[in-house]
Amino acid sequence: MDDNSTTIQQLKDSVERFKRDRDWGQYHTPQDLAVSISIEAAELLEIFQWRIKEDMDEEKLERVKEELADVLIYCLSLANAVDVDVAAIVNDKIKLNAEKYPVEKEMGERKKHSELQ
Ligand SMILES: [Mg+2]
């Protein structure tokens, strides 16, 4: 599963198989998976806590990759639990964001959408 051509569906299947092989389905409620996404996102943030300089050395990058994978795995697990098409919801959201943040208005802006007129 380290092939770059791995599809989202294959990743979802792999995550599902991992869970099923361990009989963890009983614990993987949408609520607990959403909580787990947040916990793993916090672990990702912790890597950057109290850093004066944001240098990305090899060791830090490895930790980022590990925590990012944890976040993504729980996201895929939640997508499995609520039976949604990951590609479809991401594409739909990108379309909505493109309408909300048109290039001609938002280029280079870091203000929140609500602060712009
Ligand atoms: Mg973790």
Short mmCIF file of C-alpha atoms and ligand atoms in Angstrom, two decimals:
data_model
loop_
_atom_site.label_atom_id
_atom_site.label_comp_id
_atom_site.label_asym_id
_atom_site.label_seq_id
_atom_site.Cartn_x
_atom_site.Cartn_y
_atom_site.Cartn_z
CA MET A 1 0.00 0.00 0.00
CA ASP A 2 2.89 2.42 -0.48
CA ASP A 3 2.15 2.94 -4.16
CA ASN A 4 1.44 6.54 -5.14
CA SER A 5 -1.45 5.37 -7.30
CA THR A 6 -3.39 4.03 -4.30
CA THR A 7 -6.97 5.26 -4.55
CA ILE A 8 -9.05 6.77 -1.79
CA GLN A 9 -11.32 3.73 -1.95
CA GLN A 10 -8.34 1.41 -1.45
CA LEU A 11 -7.29 3.45 1.58
CA LYS A 12 -10.85 3.32 2.95
CA ASP A 13 -10.90 -0.45 2.42
CA SER A 14 -7.53 -0.84 4.13
CA VAL A 15 -8.66 1.19 7.14
CA GLU A 16 -11.90 -0.83 7.26
CA ARG A 17 -10.02 -4.14 7.11
CA PHE A 18 -7.64 -3.05 9.88
CA LYS A 19 -10.63 -2.22 12.10
CA ARG A 20 -12.58 -5.38 11.25
CA ASP A 21 -9.57 -7.67 11.85
CA ARG A 22 -9.39 -6.31 15.42
CA ASP A 23 -13.13 -6.23 16.06
CA TRP A 24 -12.91 -2.51 16.79
CA GLY A 25 -16.10 -1.66 14.90
CA GLN A 26 -17.97 -1.62 18.20
CA TYR A 27 -15.86 1.37 19.29
CA HIS A 28 -15.77 3.27 16.00
CA THR A 29 -18.92 5.34 16.40
CA PRO A 30 -19.09 8.58 14.40
CA GLN A 31 -18.84 10.52 17.67
CA ASP A 32 -15.71 8.69 18.85
CA LEU A 33 -14.11 8.97 15.43
CA ALA A 34 -14.76 12.73 15.36
CA VAL A 35 -13.22 12.97 18.84
CA SER A 36 -10.25 10.92 17.64
CA ILE A 37 -9.69 13.23 14.63
CA SER A 38 -9.50 16.16 17.02
CA ILE A 39 -7.12 14.37 19.39
CA GLU A 40 -4.78 13.41 16.55
CA ALA A 41 -4.97 16.96 15.16
CA ALA A 42 -3.88 18.17 18.60
CA GLU A 43 -0.93 15.74 18.51
CA LEU A 44 -0.01 17.25 15.14
CA LEU A 45 -0.20 20.74 16.63
CA GLU A 46 1.95 19.70 19.59
CA ILE A 47 4.88 19.21 17.23
CA PHE A 48 4.82 22.95 16.54
CA GLN A 49 4.17 24.08 20.13
CA TRP A 50 6.67 26.51 21.67
CA ARG A 51 8.79 26.71 18.58
CA ILE A 52 10.47 30.04 18.00
CA LYS A 53 11.76 29.14 14.60
CA GLU A 54 9.69 26.99 12.29
CA ASP A 55 12.43 24.81 10.91
CA MET A 56 11.39 21.51 9.42
CA ASP A 57 14.20 19.06 10.04
CA GLU A 58 14.09 15.37 9.16
CA GLU A 59 12.99 14.26 12.65
CA LYS A 60 10.20 16.81 12.80
CA LEU A 61 9.01 15.93 9.32
CA GLU A 62 8.78 12.25 10.35
CA ARG A 63 6.61 13.20 13.34
CA VAL A 64 4.43 15.42 11.15
CA LYS A 65 3.96 12.57 8.66
CA GLU A 66 3.01 10.17 11.46
CA GLU A 67 0.44 12.48 13.06
CA LEU A 68 -0.94 13.58 9.69
CA ALA A 69 -1.44 9.91 8.84
CA ASP A 70 -3.29 9.42 12.15
CA VAL A 71 -5.61 12.32 11.31
CA LEU A 72 -6.23 11.01 7.80
CA ILE A 73 -6.85 7.45 8.99
CA TYR A 74 -9.51 8.65 11.42
CA CYS A 75 -11.02 10.84 8.69
CA LEU A 76 -11.24 7.80 6.41
CA SER A 77 -12.70 5.76 9.28
CA LEU A 78 -15.38 8.40 9.85
CA ALA A 79 -16.10 8.47 6.11
CA ASN A 80 -16.58 4.69 6.30
CA ALA A 81 -18.76 4.93 9.39
CA VAL A 82 -21.15 7.45 7.84
CA ASP A 83 -20.77 5.99 4.34
CA VAL A 84 -19.70 9.04 2.37
CA ASP A 85 -17.72 9.36 -0.83
CA VAL A 86 -14.53 11.17 0.22
CA ALA A 87 -13.65 12.42 -3.27
CA ALA A 88 -17.18 13.75 -3.77
CA ILE A 89 -17.34 15.68 -0.47
CA VAL A 90 -13.86 17.15 -0.93
CA ASN A 91 -14.62 18.18 -4.52
CA ASP A 92 -17.97 19.65 -3.45
CA LYS A 93 -16.29 21.61 -0.65
CA ILE A 94 -13.54 22.93 -2.94
CA LYS A 95 -16.27 24.15 -5.31
CA LEU A 96 -18.11 25.87 -2.46
CA ASN A 97 -14.86 27.43 -1.21
CA ALA A 98 -14.07 28.68 -4.71
CA GLU A 99 -17.44 30.46 -4.77
CA LYS A 100 -16.95 31.80 -1.24
CA TYR A 101 -13.36 32.91 -1.90
CA PRO A 102 -13.20 34.07 -5.53
CA VAL A 103 -9.62 34.51 -6.76
CA GLU A 104 -10.18 38.10 -7.88
CA LYS A 105 -11.31 39.06 -4.37
CA GLU A 106 -9.17 36.85 -2.18
CA MET A 107 -5.80 36.78 -3.95
CA GLY A 108 -3.12 37.09 -1.27
CA GLU A 109 -5.66 37.99 1.46
CA ARG A 110 -5.40 36.44 4.88
CA LYS A 111 -8.46 38.14 6.35
CA LYS A 112 -11.45 36.02 7.20
CA HIS A 113 -14.20 35.91 4.59
CA SER A 114 -16.51 37.81 6.96
CA GLU A 115 -13.99 40.68 7.25
CA LEU A 116 -13.90 41.28 3.51
CA GLN A 117 -16.58 43.17 1.66
MG MG B 1 -1.01 10.20 16.92
#
